[in-house]
Amino acid sequence: MENKSKSSRIWLFRIILVSLSLFLIVFIELILRLAGYGHSYDLFVESESYPGYYVMNEFASEKFFPDADKATVGYYEPFAMHKADDTYRIFVLGESTTVGFPYGYNGSFHRWLKYRLMFTFPDVNFEIINLSLTAVNSYTVADFAEKIVDYEPDAVLIYVGHNEYYGALGVGSVLKTGNNPKIVRSIIKLRQLKLYQLMYNIIEGISKATQTEKLTEESLMQHMPGDKQIAFGSEKYQQAIEQFRYNMNRTCEILDSESIPVLISNLVSNEKDLKPFISDSVPENSAIIFYEKARQQYENGNFNEAKKLFVKAKEYDLLRFRAPEAINSEIETLARSYDLVHFVDSRSRFEQGSPHGIIGNETLLEHVHPNLFGYALLSDAFFTKMKELDLPASDWSRAMSFDRLLKEMPVNEVDSLKGAYQIRFMLNEWPFTNNPVPKQQVVKATTEFEKSILNYTLGETSWNKVQAGLYVAYRDKGDVKSALKISEAFALIDPLEEKLLKDVAALSVSADDLPKAAFYFSKAFKLNPTISVAQQLGKIYTRTDDPEHALLYYRYLQSNDTKNTFYGVIITILEDIQREKEALIENDANIQVLNKLAFDYVQLRNTEPARKYILRSLSLDSRNKETIQIAQALLQVEKEQKEQ
């Protein structure tokens, strides 16, 4: 009886001790939070530049990196706290390829996609928020997926899988914390505690070894791998596949349960033009032997066999910077397993853009990162799937073509040359070479322009400054189209800056690109409705024979610019034009309606649409007297305009 009583007291003491410990932990955590200690790891915070908008929290990545000094940062793309009815919101999740390395800015696939979507649907406000980070993997994607469901996404785009071995928390990474995904997930949650941050900061202050600098993409490749030889089919090889499966199923379950469409892409790797990094010495497992056989088959024109061997060489490469085929198989399985998860076949799109369907340097810069054309292809794969799924649900008949995208996308020689320089620096480091040369010998910049790009690549000047200098040079030479492309690049990066939008619109007018001018003026008007911008939009939509949109702005002017009495007359004529165009739909050979349209536009002194309808009328009856009279009136207006 006495022993039983003693045992009860011991258990009571243990319970009290544990309770006090938990109370102390909770108490300290509350005190630290009230004191504002440490960083918030919330995914989004309010933008300092744009009140009423969220941006990605710069500290959100720290919980994935055991050493916070190695944590990477991503984009800060603002999106409205209160989503407007005309907004289509897309979140993008992934790693360095999804970030757009080595270009950043408008080189990334999500910016190519946004540019194409916003000109396909000019009346839709596209918010495409890229939450991707360098050197992370599916743990980050799964964690962020839990958060974004509360921010009204219309779709989520995912490109992830190359970093399951060496990304933060990867099974072969120096930043690994365990092999069990459930345990690792718990550790990620634990790191959000302020108490954890306090303990980390104390240890960091004591240990000088933890005082490292932020790593670049090049140096991350050197420092992240812990296990540099992971054999095909080995236990660690399988652990990464299981890690990916666990995290991505979590991701898809979360988003699918909230009825959010998910577009997940398979992965592309350089098959043809990248030798295996590390090869097994055993011939039957030798990646380099498979690669050499593949090259021989390729040179002999046996492309199907060559492709199989190139892929096999990648599979048996012991240094796993390229995702194995098993990851792509898991991605296809995910798309078959959830109603709203859709498979994007980017690999096939890259194969279409590659000689003999074998992916190499034509689309990729090194092992996994696309060149600018490759990022355009990646965006096209997602765009094509969105069109197939009718996301957004609208009229896709006027979709911007891929050729037009390549022509108009606001990237230029600054972006391409910077990417080339950064890749040269990367290729001069392990694992691409064991004999690096001094950095100053890697790139030889001769012209002043090349020197400015090199300084930008080295972080000694900014993208903004280099592009601004190039803009001035183009403007001074009278190269309006090149200046317009740079101006559009700034507006694509910062779509909430009214002045940028109006500058692009004005340049578009100078370049005689009225649809583009209307697009940018309308975006500026939504940010800040003004009489001057409404006047521009009214004139442009009238010139482009779009009475419906022109009426919107002239009615605004009639209500807000009461000193001008001519708006009523213009509105009456535009209403007539709108009715006449509707009548023309029923009978496009009605000369009387064509003449009335031409006459109305002559009254408005808009010669371009007037000429269009006169020519259509004359093609039906070249002797029509009324048409000839209207044509003479048009000539008189054109003469007066030239004299002015």
Short mmCIF file of C-alpha atoms in Angstrom, two decimals, residues 446-624:
data_model
loop_
_atom_site.label_atom_id
_atom_site.label_comp_id
_atom_site.label_asym_id
_atom_site.label_seq_id
_atom_site.Cartn_x
_atom_site.Cartn_y
_atom_site.Cartn_z
CA THR A 446 34.68 45.04 -73.73
CA THR A 447 31.98 47.61 -74.57
CA GLU A 448 30.51 50.05 -72.06
CA PHE A 449 27.17 48.29 -72.37
CA GLU A 450 28.72 44.90 -71.58
CA LYS A 451 30.51 46.41 -68.60
CA SER A 452 27.26 47.82 -67.26
CA ILE A 453 25.62 44.37 -67.54
CA LEU A 454 28.59 42.76 -65.82
CA ASN A 455 28.33 45.28 -62.97
CA TYR A 456 24.62 44.48 -62.72
CA THR A 457 25.36 40.73 -62.62
CA LEU A 458 27.91 41.29 -59.86
CA GLY A 459 25.43 43.37 -57.87
CA GLU A 460 27.31 46.62 -58.31
CA THR A 461 24.40 48.35 -60.06
CA SER A 462 20.70 47.66 -60.49
CA TRP A 463 18.45 46.34 -63.25
CA ASN A 464 16.46 49.58 -63.01
CA LYS A 465 19.52 51.75 -63.60
CA VAL A 466 20.81 49.74 -66.57
CA GLN A 467 17.41 49.60 -68.23
CA ALA A 468 16.83 53.31 -67.61
CA GLY A 469 20.11 54.14 -69.33
CA LEU A 470 19.19 51.97 -72.31
CA TYR A 471 15.75 53.61 -72.44
CA VAL A 472 17.31 57.08 -72.72
CA ALA A 473 19.60 55.85 -75.52
CA TYR A 474 16.68 54.42 -77.49
CA ARG A 475 14.59 57.53 -76.93
CA ASP A 476 17.37 59.83 -78.10
CA LYS A 477 17.79 57.73 -81.26
CA GLY A 478 14.07 57.89 -81.93
CA ASP A 479 13.69 54.13 -81.53
CA VAL A 480 10.19 54.31 -80.07
CA LYS A 481 9.45 50.58 -80.24
CA SER A 482 12.56 49.61 -78.25
CA ALA A 483 11.89 52.35 -75.71
CA LEU A 484 8.30 51.12 -75.46
CA LYS A 485 9.46 47.58 -74.68
CA ILE A 486 11.62 48.84 -71.79
CA SER A 487 8.79 51.00 -70.51
CA GLU A 488 6.48 47.96 -70.62
CA ALA A 489 9.08 45.96 -68.67
CA PHE A 490 8.91 48.45 -65.81
CA ALA A 491 5.10 48.45 -65.88
CA LEU A 492 4.94 44.64 -65.85
CA ILE A 493 7.10 44.57 -62.73
CA ASP A 494 5.24 47.41 -60.99
CA PRO A 495 1.65 47.45 -62.30
CA LEU A 496 0.39 49.73 -59.52
CA GLU A 497 2.47 52.74 -60.54
CA GLU A 498 0.10 55.11 -62.35
CA LYS A 499 2.86 57.19 -63.93
CA LEU A 500 4.54 54.11 -65.43
CA LEU A 501 1.26 53.01 -66.99
CA LYS A 502 0.60 56.44 -68.49
CA ASP A 503 4.16 56.65 -69.85
CA VAL A 504 3.75 53.28 -71.56
CA ALA A 505 0.39 54.37 -72.97
CA ALA A 506 1.84 57.59 -74.37
CA LEU A 507 4.71 55.69 -75.99
CA SER A 508 2.21 53.23 -77.45
CA VAL A 509 0.39 56.14 -79.11
CA SER A 510 3.73 57.34 -80.55
CA ALA A 511 4.38 53.81 -81.83
CA ASP A 512 0.88 53.82 -83.38
CA ASP A 513 -0.15 50.86 -81.24
CA LEU A 514 -3.57 52.11 -80.17
CA PRO A 515 -4.86 48.84 -78.62
CA LYS A 516 -1.83 48.77 -76.35
CA ALA A 517 -2.27 52.46 -75.52
CA ALA A 518 -5.90 51.80 -74.58
CA PHE A 519 -4.86 48.88 -72.40
CA TYR A 520 -2.35 50.88 -70.35
CA PHE A 521 -4.46 54.04 -70.13
CA SER A 522 -7.40 51.94 -68.87
CA LYS A 523 -5.19 50.36 -66.19
CA ALA A 524 -4.07 53.85 -65.11
CA PHE A 525 -7.69 55.01 -65.06
CA LYS A 526 -8.70 52.16 -62.74
CA LEU A 527 -5.97 53.19 -60.31
CA ASN A 528 -6.87 56.86 -60.46
CA PRO A 529 -9.81 58.08 -62.61
CA THR A 530 -8.90 61.46 -64.11
CA ILE A 531 -10.40 63.66 -66.82
CA SER A 532 -7.21 63.74 -68.89
CA VAL A 533 -6.91 59.93 -69.05
CA ALA A 534 -10.63 59.58 -69.79
CA GLN A 535 -10.21 61.99 -72.71
CA GLN A 536 -7.33 59.91 -74.06
CA LEU A 537 -9.34 56.71 -73.75
CA GLY A 538 -12.42 58.25 -75.39
CA LYS A 539 -10.34 59.38 -78.37
CA ILE A 540 -8.45 56.07 -78.71
CA TYR A 541 -11.55 53.87 -78.54
CA THR A 542 -13.27 56.11 -81.09
CA ARG A 543 -10.26 55.87 -83.41
CA THR A 544 -10.27 52.09 -83.07
CA ASP A 545 -14.00 51.84 -83.85
CA ASP A 546 -14.97 50.68 -80.38
CA PRO A 547 -18.02 52.82 -79.51
CA GLU A 548 -18.98 50.65 -76.54
CA HIS A 549 -15.77 51.44 -74.63
CA ALA A 550 -15.60 55.00 -75.95
CA LEU A 551 -19.07 55.71 -74.52
CA LEU A 552 -17.96 54.60 -71.06
CA TYR A 553 -15.35 57.33 -70.91
CA TYR A 554 -17.34 60.07 -72.64
CA ARG A 555 -20.19 59.50 -70.20
CA TYR A 556 -17.68 59.77 -67.37
CA LEU A 557 -16.45 63.05 -68.89
CA GLN A 558 -19.98 64.37 -69.29
CA SER A 559 -20.54 63.79 -65.56
CA ASN A 560 -17.19 65.05 -64.32
CA ASP A 561 -16.12 67.73 -66.83
CA THR A 562 -19.24 69.88 -66.91
CA LYS A 563 -17.49 72.87 -68.53
CA ASN A 564 -17.23 71.01 -71.83
CA THR A 565 -20.59 71.00 -73.65
CA PHE A 566 -19.46 68.91 -76.63
CA TYR A 567 -19.54 65.57 -74.81
CA GLY A 568 -23.29 65.28 -75.28
CA VAL A 569 -22.93 65.64 -79.06
CA ILE A 570 -20.14 63.05 -79.15
CA ILE A 571 -22.19 60.63 -77.04
CA THR A 572 -25.20 60.97 -79.36
CA ILE A 573 -23.07 60.19 -82.42
CA LEU A 574 -21.35 57.25 -80.71
CA GLU A 575 -24.73 55.83 -79.69
CA ASP A 576 -25.77 56.04 -83.34
CA ILE A 577 -22.56 54.28 -84.35
CA GLN A 578 -23.20 51.53 -81.82
CA ARG A 579 -26.71 50.90 -83.22
CA GLU A 580 -25.42 51.00 -86.79
CA LYS A 581 -22.72 48.44 -86.05
CA GLU A 582 -25.33 46.15 -84.52
CA ALA A 583 -27.42 46.51 -87.69
CA LEU A 584 -24.36 45.68 -89.77
CA ILE A 585 -24.04 42.34 -87.99
CA GLU A 586 -27.37 41.28 -89.55
CA ASN A 587 -26.41 42.52 -93.03
CA ASP A 588 -22.76 43.46 -93.62
CA ALA A 589 -23.54 44.51 -97.22
CA ASN A 590 -25.94 47.31 -96.27
CA ILE A 591 -24.49 50.31 -98.10
CA GLN A 592 -26.84 52.74 -96.36
CA VAL A 593 -25.57 51.64 -92.92
CA LEU A 594 -21.95 51.68 -94.09
CA ASN A 595 -22.38 55.22 -95.36
CA LYS A 596 -24.02 56.32 -92.13
CA LEU A 597 -21.12 54.87 -90.13
CA ALA A 598 -18.59 56.62 -92.37
CA PHE A 599 -20.48 59.91 -92.10
CA ASP A 600 -20.70 59.69 -88.30
CA TYR A 601 -16.96 59.14 -88.03
CA VAL A 602 -16.28 62.06 -90.37
CA GLN A 603 -18.41 64.19 -88.02
CA LEU A 604 -16.20 63.04 -85.15
CA ARG A 605 -13.14 63.81 -87.35
CA ASN A 606 -11.93 60.22 -86.91
CA THR A 607 -10.57 59.53 -90.34
CA GLU A 608 -9.32 55.93 -89.91
CA PRO A 609 -12.67 54.23 -89.17
CA ALA A 610 -14.41 56.57 -91.65
CA ARG A 611 -12.03 55.45 -94.42
CA LYS A 612 -12.61 51.79 -93.49
CA TYR A 613 -16.38 52.05 -93.98
CA ILE A 614 -16.08 54.14 -97.15
CA LEU A 615 -13.84 51.49 -98.72
CA ARG A 616 -16.27 48.73 -97.74
CA SER A 617 -19.14 50.69 -99.30
CA LEU A 618 -17.22 51.40 -102.52
CA SER A 619 -16.30 47.73 -102.84
CA LEU A 620 -20.06 47.02 -103.05
CA ASP A 621 -20.92 49.96 -105.35
CA SER A 622 -18.09 52.12 -106.63
CA ARG A 623 -20.54 54.68 -108.12
CA ASN A 624 -22.68 55.28 -105.06
#
